[in-house]
Amino acid sequence: MKSDDKEFLKKLGQNIKKYRKLKKFSQEKLAELAGVHYTTIGKAEIGQVNVSSLRLKKFAETLDVNIKDFFEF
């Protein structure tokens, strides 16, 4: 993976974490509500995985934000 792709995933993950914390959800709580394992949240937040568009949609719905908010960086 190219370094600019890694940086993109890292920034995306930071935004997921930001909105999770604003909602005062733990990784476990977001995972439970989004129907994923909590390690998926952790890996997404540090940019370790390329999160699918459908999973991002579910995270946005769960956190009550617009999916485009994850991409504002």
PDB file of C-alpha atoms in Angstrom:
ATOM      1  CA  MET A   1       0.000   0.000   0.000  1.00  0.00           C
ATOM      2  CA  LYS A   2       1.272   3.440  -0.910  1.00  0.00           C
ATOM      3  CA  SER A   3       2.129   5.866   1.864  1.00  0.00           C
ATOM      4  CA  ASP A   4      -0.551   8.368   0.800  1.00  0.00           C
ATOM      5  CA  ASP A   5      -3.145   5.569   1.006  1.00  0.00           C
ATOM      6  CA  LYS A   6      -1.961   4.752   4.521  1.00  0.00           C
ATOM      7  CA  GLU A   7      -2.224   8.409   5.473  1.00  0.00           C
ATOM      8  CA  PHE A   8      -5.756   8.567   4.054  1.00  0.00           C
ATOM      9  CA  LEU A   9      -6.837   5.549   6.120  1.00  0.00           C
ATOM     10  CA  LYS A  10      -5.218   7.036   9.219  1.00  0.00           C
ATOM     11  CA  LYS A  11      -7.105  10.337   8.823  1.00  0.00           C
ATOM     12  CA  LEU A  12     -10.348   8.504   8.150  1.00  0.00           C
ATOM     13  CA  GLY A  13      -9.813   6.469  11.304  1.00  0.00           C
ATOM     14  CA  GLN A  14      -9.094   9.567  13.347  1.00  0.00           C
ATOM     15  CA  ASN A  15     -12.452  10.983  12.281  1.00  0.00           C
ATOM     16  CA  ILE A  16     -14.271   7.781  13.174  1.00  0.00           C
ATOM     17  CA  LYS A  17     -12.639   7.976  16.606  1.00  0.00           C
ATOM     18  CA  LYS A  18     -13.499  11.674  16.966  1.00  0.00           C
ATOM     19  CA  TYR A  19     -17.201  11.098  16.334  1.00  0.00           C
ATOM     20  CA  ARG A  20     -17.234   7.980  18.518  1.00  0.00           C
ATOM     21  CA  LYS A  21     -15.787   9.976  21.404  1.00  0.00           C
ATOM     22  CA  LEU A  22     -18.198  12.872  20.820  1.00  0.00           C
ATOM     23  CA  LYS A  23     -21.014  10.349  21.188  1.00  0.00           C
ATOM     24  CA  LYS A  24     -19.258   9.065  24.353  1.00  0.00           C
ATOM     25  CA  PHE A  25     -19.165   5.508  23.003  1.00  0.00           C
ATOM     26  CA  SER A  26     -16.435   3.047  23.817  1.00  0.00           C
ATOM     27  CA  GLN A  27     -15.058   0.981  20.964  1.00  0.00           C
ATOM     28  CA  GLU A  28     -16.999  -1.931  22.410  1.00  0.00           C
ATOM     29  CA  LYS A  29     -20.275   0.033  22.424  1.00  0.00           C
ATOM     30  CA  LEU A  30     -19.878   1.199  18.832  1.00  0.00           C
ATOM     31  CA  ALA A  31     -18.961  -2.333  17.782  1.00  0.00           C
ATOM     32  CA  GLU A  32     -22.013  -3.780  19.515  1.00  0.00           C
ATOM     33  CA  LEU A  33     -24.383  -1.269  17.939  1.00  0.00           C
ATOM     34  CA  ALA A  34     -22.768  -1.531  14.502  1.00  0.00           C
ATOM     35  CA  GLY A  35     -22.679  -5.323  14.558  1.00  0.00           C
ATOM     36  CA  VAL A  36     -18.909  -5.767  14.308  1.00  0.00           C
ATOM     37  CA  HIS A  37     -16.165  -7.039  16.607  1.00  0.00           C
ATOM     38  CA  TYR A  38     -14.574  -4.357  18.763  1.00  0.00           C
ATOM     39  CA  THR A  39     -11.150  -5.046  17.231  1.00  0.00           C
ATOM     40  CA  THR A  40     -12.599  -3.908  13.907  1.00  0.00           C
ATOM     41  CA  ILE A  41     -13.249  -0.491  15.425  1.00  0.00           C
ATOM     42  CA  GLY A  42      -9.746  -0.296  16.846  1.00  0.00           C
ATOM     43  CA  LYS A  43      -8.135  -1.289  13.560  1.00  0.00           C
ATOM     44  CA  ALA A  44     -10.288   1.192  11.638  1.00  0.00           C
ATOM     45  CA  GLU A  45      -9.406   4.019  14.023  1.00  0.00           C
ATOM     46  CA  ILE A  46      -5.664   3.541  13.572  1.00  0.00           C
ATOM     47  CA  GLY A  47      -5.951   3.119   9.809  1.00  0.00           C
ATOM     48  CA  GLN A  48      -4.885  -0.505   9.860  1.00  0.00           C
ATOM     49  CA  VAL A  49      -7.786  -1.712   7.706  1.00  0.00           C
ATOM     50  CA  ASN A  50      -9.535  -0.413   4.624  1.00  0.00           C
ATOM     51  CA  VAL A  51     -13.093  -0.040   5.885  1.00  0.00           C
ATOM     52  CA  SER A  52     -15.789  -0.932   3.359  1.00  0.00           C
ATOM     53  CA  SER A  53     -18.300   1.667   2.271  1.00  0.00           C
ATOM     54  CA  LEU A  54     -21.159  -0.311   3.805  1.00  0.00           C
ATOM     55  CA  ARG A  55     -19.359  -0.536   7.127  1.00  0.00           C
ATOM     56  CA  LEU A  56     -18.702   3.221   7.051  1.00  0.00           C
ATOM     57  CA  LYS A  57     -22.390   3.736   6.350  1.00  0.00           C
ATOM     58  CA  LYS A  58     -23.272   1.643   9.403  1.00  0.00           C
ATOM     59  CA  PHE A  59     -20.764   3.532  11.596  1.00  0.00           C
ATOM     60  CA  ALA A  60     -22.233   6.857  10.453  1.00  0.00           C
ATOM     61  CA  GLU A  61     -25.789   5.704  11.141  1.00  0.00           C
ATOM     62  CA  THR A  62     -24.806   4.387  14.557  1.00  0.00           C
ATOM     63  CA  LEU A  63     -22.984   7.593  15.472  1.00  0.00           C
ATOM     64  CA  ASP A  64     -25.780   9.743  13.986  1.00  0.00           C
ATOM     65  CA  VAL A  65     -23.453  11.628  11.630  1.00  0.00           C
ATOM     66  CA  ASN A  66     -23.346  12.073   7.889  1.00  0.00           C
ATOM     67  CA  ILE A  67     -20.910   9.689   6.240  1.00  0.00           C
ATOM     68  CA  LYS A  68     -19.221  12.654   4.550  1.00  0.00           C
ATOM     69  CA  ASP A  69     -18.128  13.867   7.999  1.00  0.00           C
ATOM     70  CA  PHE A  70     -15.631  10.990   8.119  1.00  0.00           C
ATOM     71  CA  PHE A  71     -13.927  12.409   5.015  1.00  0.00           C
ATOM     72  CA  GLU A  72     -13.458  16.003   6.152  1.00  0.00           C
ATOM     73  CA  PHE A  73      -9.702  16.347   6.607  1.00  0.00           C
TER      74      PHE A  73
END
